[in-house]
Amino acid sequence: MMVRAGVGVAPWDVLTQGLARTTGLAFGLLTIIVGAIVLALWIPIKQKPGIGTVVNIVFVGLSAEVGFALIPVLDTASLGSLWIRIPLFAAGLVVLAIATGLYVGARLGPGPRDGLMTGLVARTGWPVWIVRTGIEVVVVAVGWLLGGNVGIGTIAFAVLIGPLIGIFLPRMRVPEPEGGAAVASADPRLASAASSAAELATEAAVEQAAAGTARPSTNPA
């Protein structure tokens, strides 16, 4: 929905669009390929994927292609089409926020891009906003140079996705296993970072990253 709207897309989609225009490969296929490459970057930062991570890599790309088949190409050159394109983008943004609340709330493993971010936070000790901003600036820059669509929608995504997920995630999150909260709070840097949904759209993923980092040495049980 957001890609078809043609008013700018999320940072990682800018990269995927650029790669699609450069290589001629399908957007959905490239989404899967990029997800697999990002997952490989988890190895040096010692992140562990869950079943949700693998499902995310495969089904986000496949469902994107289904979406393209169902939603027609719009005339992005006409200002008159904005009355369709802007609501379409807004609806896509809300659907994405709900979907993120569902898959992160399931606690079956973060998506590959979220896991890269939380892994770097855990390993470097840098603030979440620096890590996330740094990753997305690089991704947008490379995607834009390759021909990806950067526009007002890209800015809207950056500003609104955190607060929207902050609304949906707490209502959809599976209750944490007994003792999980104590483990997650063992690293104060991650606990502090996770407190702001606007700064970190994947709060539950940070808790998982903290748990994976802190469990061997900080959980006496």
JSON list of N, CA, C and O in Angstrom, two decimals, residues 189-211:
[
{"chain": "A", "resi": 189, "resn": "ARG", "atom": "N", "xyz": [21.07, 0.01, 30.10]},
{"chain": "A", "resi": 189, "resn": "ARG", "atom": "CA", "xyz": [21.05, 0.75, 28.85]},
{"chain": "A", "resi": 189, "resn": "ARG", "atom": "C", "xyz": [19.88, 0.32, 27.99]},
{"chain": "A", "resi": 189, "resn": "ARG", "atom": "O", "xyz": [19.18, 1.14, 27.41]},
{"chain": "A", "resi": 190, "resn": "LEU", "atom": "N", "xyz": [19.65, -0.99, 27.92]},
{"chain": "A", "resi": 190, "resn": "LEU", "atom": "CA", "xyz": [18.55, -1.49, 27.10]},
{"chain": "A", "resi": 190, "resn": "LEU", "atom": "C", "xyz": [17.22, -1.24, 27.77]},
{"chain": "A", "resi": 190, "resn": "LEU", "atom": "O", "xyz": [16.23, -0.95, 27.10]},
{"chain": "A", "resi": 191, "resn": "ALA", "atom": "N", "xyz": [17.18, -1.35, 29.09]},
{"chain": "A", "resi": 191, "resn": "ALA", "atom": "CA", "xyz": [15.93, -1.10, 29.80]},
{"chain": "A", "resi": 191, "resn": "ALA", "atom": "C", "xyz": [15.49, 0.34, 29.59]},
{"chain": "A", "resi": 191, "resn": "ALA", "atom": "O", "xyz": [14.32, 0.64, 29.41]},
{"chain": "A", "resi": 192, "resn": "SER", "atom": "N", "xyz": [16.48, 1.26, 29.62]},
{"chain": "A", "resi": 192, "resn": "SER", "atom": "CA", "xyz": [16.16, 2.67, 29.41]},
{"chain": "A", "resi": 192, "resn": "SER", "atom": "C", "xyz": [15.71, 2.92, 27.98]},
{"chain": "A", "resi": 192, "resn": "SER", "atom": "O", "xyz": [14.75, 3.65, 27.72]},
{"chain": "A", "resi": 193, "resn": "ALA", "atom": "N", "xyz": [16.39, 2.27, 27.05]},
{"chain": "A", "resi": 193, "resn": "ALA", "atom": "CA", "xyz": [16.04, 2.46, 25.64]},
{"chain": "A", "resi": 193, "resn": "ALA", "atom": "C", "xyz": [14.64, 1.95, 25.35]},
{"chain": "A", "resi": 193, "resn": "ALA", "atom": "O", "xyz": [13.89, 2.55, 24.59]},
{"chain": "A", "resi": 194, "resn": "ALA", "atom": "N", "xyz": [14.29, 0.84, 25.98]},
{"chain": "A", "resi": 194, "resn": "ALA", "atom": "CA", "xyz": [12.99, 0.23, 25.71]},
{"chain": "A", "resi": 194, "resn": "ALA", "atom": "C", "xyz": [11.82, 1.02, 26.28]},
{"chain": "A", "resi": 194, "resn": "ALA", "atom": "O", "xyz": [10.69, 0.77, 25.92]},
{"chain": "A", "resi": 195, "resn": "SER", "atom": "N", "xyz": [12.11, 1.99, 27.13]},
{"chain": "A", "resi": 195, "resn": "SER", "atom": "CA", "xyz": [11.03, 2.72, 27.78]},
{"chain": "A", "resi": 195, "resn": "SER", "atom": "C", "xyz": [10.35, 3.70, 26.85]},
{"chain": "A", "resi": 195, "resn": "SER", "atom": "O", "xyz": [9.28, 4.19, 27.16]},
{"chain": "A", "resi": 196, "resn": "SER", "atom": "N", "xyz": [10.95, 4.01, 25.72]},
{"chain": "A", "resi": 196, "resn": "SER", "atom": "CA", "xyz": [10.36, 5.00, 24.81]},
{"chain": "A", "resi": 196, "resn": "SER", "atom": "C", "xyz": [9.93, 4.34, 23.52]},
{"chain": "A", "resi": 196, "resn": "SER", "atom": "O", "xyz": [10.75, 3.97, 22.70]},
{"chain": "A", "resi": 197, "resn": "ALA", "atom": "N", "xyz": [8.63, 4.20, 23.32]},
{"chain": "A", "resi": 197, "resn": "ALA", "atom": "CA", "xyz": [8.13, 3.56, 22.09]},
{"chain": "A", "resi": 197, "resn": "ALA", "atom": "C", "xyz": [8.40, 4.43, 20.88]},
{"chain": "A", "resi": 197, "resn": "ALA", "atom": "O", "xyz": [8.57, 3.93, 19.78]},
{"chain": "A", "resi": 198, "resn": "ALA", "atom": "N", "xyz": [8.42, 5.73, 21.06]},
{"chain": "A", "resi": 198, "resn": "ALA", "atom": "CA", "xyz": [8.68, 6.61, 19.93]},
{"chain": "A", "resi": 198, "resn": "ALA", "atom": "C", "xyz": [10.12, 6.49, 19.46]},
{"chain": "A", "resi": 198, "resn": "ALA", "atom": "O", "xyz": [10.41, 6.67, 18.29]},
{"chain": "A", "resi": 199, "resn": "GLU", "atom": "N", "xyz": [11.03, 6.24, 20.40]},
{"chain": "A", "resi": 199, "resn": "GLU", "atom": "CA", "xyz": [12.44, 6.10, 20.04]},
{"chain": "A", "resi": 199, "resn": "GLU", "atom": "C", "xyz": [12.73, 4.71, 19.52]},
{"chain": "A", "resi": 199, "resn": "GLU", "atom": "O", "xyz": [13.54, 4.53, 18.63]},
{"chain": "A", "resi": 200, "resn": "LEU", "atom": "N", "xyz": [12.05, 3.72, 20.07]},
{"chain": "A", "resi": 200, "resn": "LEU", "atom": "CA", "xyz": [12.30, 2.34, 19.65]},
{"chain": "A", "resi": 200, "resn": "LEU", "atom": "C", "xyz": [10.98, 1.64, 19.38]},
{"chain": "A", "resi": 200, "resn": "LEU", "atom": "O", "xyz": [10.23, 1.36, 20.29]},
{"chain": "A", "resi": 201, "resn": "ALA", "atom": "N", "xyz": [10.71, 1.39, 18.12]},
{"chain": "A", "resi": 201, "resn": "ALA", "atom": "CA", "xyz": [9.42, 0.81, 17.74]},
{"chain": "A", "resi": 201, "resn": "ALA", "atom": "C", "xyz": [9.31, -0.64, 18.15]},
{"chain": "A", "resi": 201, "resn": "ALA", "atom": "O", "xyz": [8.24, -1.19, 18.25]},
{"chain": "A", "resi": 202, "resn": "THR", "atom": "N", "xyz": [10.42, -1.29, 18.43]},
{"chain": "A", "resi": 202, "resn": "THR", "atom": "CA", "xyz": [10.41, -2.71, 18.75]},
{"chain": "A", "resi": 202, "resn": "THR", "atom": "C", "xyz": [10.87, -2.93, 20.19]},
{"chain": "A", "resi": 202, "resn": "THR", "atom": "O", "xyz": [11.90, -3.52, 20.45]},
{"chain": "A", "resi": 203, "resn": "GLU", "atom": "N", "xyz": [10.11, -2.47, 21.12]},
{"chain": "A", "resi": 203, "resn": "GLU", "atom": "CA", "xyz": [10.46, -2.56, 22.53]},
{"chain": "A", "resi": 203, "resn": "GLU", "atom": "C", "xyz": [10.66, -4.00, 22.97]},
{"chain": "A", "resi": 203, "resn": "GLU", "atom": "O", "xyz": [11.60, -4.32, 23.68]},
{"chain": "A", "resi": 204, "resn": "ALA", "atom": "N", "xyz": [9.78, -4.87, 22.54]},
{"chain": "A", "resi": 204, "resn": "ALA", "atom": "CA", "xyz": [9.89, -6.27, 22.95]},
{"chain": "A", "resi": 204, "resn": "ALA", "atom": "C", "xyz": [11.14, -6.91, 22.39]},
{"chain": "A", "resi": 204, "resn": "ALA", "atom": "O", "xyz": [11.76, -7.76, 23.04]},
{"chain": "A", "resi": 205, "resn": "ALA", "atom": "N", "xyz": [11.56, -6.51, 21.20]},
{"chain": "A", "resi": 205, "resn": "ALA", "atom": "CA", "xyz": [12.78, -7.06, 20.62]},
{"chain": "A", "resi": 205, "resn": "ALA", "atom": "C", "xyz": [13.99, -6.66, 21.44]},
{"chain": "A", "resi": 205, "resn": "ALA", "atom": "O", "xyz": [14.95, -7.43, 21.59]},
{"chain": "A", "resi": 206, "resn": "VAL", "atom": "N", "xyz": [13.98, -5.45, 21.98]},
{"chain": "A", "resi": 206, "resn": "VAL", "atom": "CA", "xyz": [15.09, -5.02, 22.84]},
{"chain": "A", "resi": 206, "resn": "VAL", "atom": "C", "xyz": [15.14, -5.86, 24.10]},
{"chain": "A", "resi": 206, "resn": "VAL", "atom": "O", "xyz": [16.21, -6.25, 24.57]},
{"chain": "A", "resi": 207, "resn": "GLU", "atom": "N", "xyz": [13.97, -6.17, 24.65]},
{"chain": "A", "resi": 207, "resn": "GLU", "atom": "CA", "xyz": [13.94, -7.01, 25.85]},
{"chain": "A", "resi": 207, "resn": "GLU", "atom": "C", "xyz": [14.54, -8.38, 25.56]},
{"chain": "A", "resi": 207, "resn": "GLU", "atom": "O", "xyz": [15.30, -8.91, 26.38]},
{"chain": "A", "resi": 208, "resn": "GLN", "atom": "N", "xyz": [14.25, -8.91, 24.38]},
{"chain": "A", "resi": 208, "resn": "GLN", "atom": "CA", "xyz": [14.82, -10.21, 24.01]},
{"chain": "A", "resi": 208, "resn": "GLN", "atom": "C", "xyz": [16.32, -10.11, 23.84]},
{"chain": "A", "resi": 208, "resn": "GLN", "atom": "O", "xyz": [17.06, -11.00, 24.24]},
{"chain": "A", "resi": 209, "resn": "ALA", "atom": "N", "xyz": [16.78, -9.01, 23.22]},
{"chain": "A", "resi": 209, "resn": "ALA", "atom": "CA", "xyz": [18.22, -8.84, 23.03]},
{"chain": "A", "resi": 209, "resn": "ALA", "atom": "C", "xyz": [18.93, -8.72, 24.38]},
{"chain": "A", "resi": 209, "resn": "ALA", "atom": "O", "xyz": [20.00, -9.28, 24.60]},
{"chain": "A", "resi": 210, "resn": "ALA", "atom": "N", "xyz": [18.29, -7.97, 25.30]},
{"chain": "A", "resi": 210, "resn": "ALA", "atom": "CA", "xyz": [18.90, -7.82, 26.62]},
{"chain": "A", "resi": 210, "resn": "ALA", "atom": "C", "xyz": [18.96, -9.16, 27.34]},
{"chain": "A", "resi": 210, "resn": "ALA", "atom": "O", "xyz": [19.94, -9.49, 28.01]},
{"chain": "A", "resi": 211, "resn": "ALA", "atom": "N", "xyz": [17.89, -9.93, 27.21]},
{"chain": "A", "resi": 211, "resn": "ALA", "atom": "CA", "xyz": [17.85, -11.23, 27.87]},
{"chain": "A", "resi": 211, "resn": "ALA", "atom": "C", "xyz": [18.94, -12.13, 27.34]},
{"chain": "A", "resi": 211, "resn": "ALA", "atom": "O", "xyz": [19.64, -12.82, 28.10]}
]
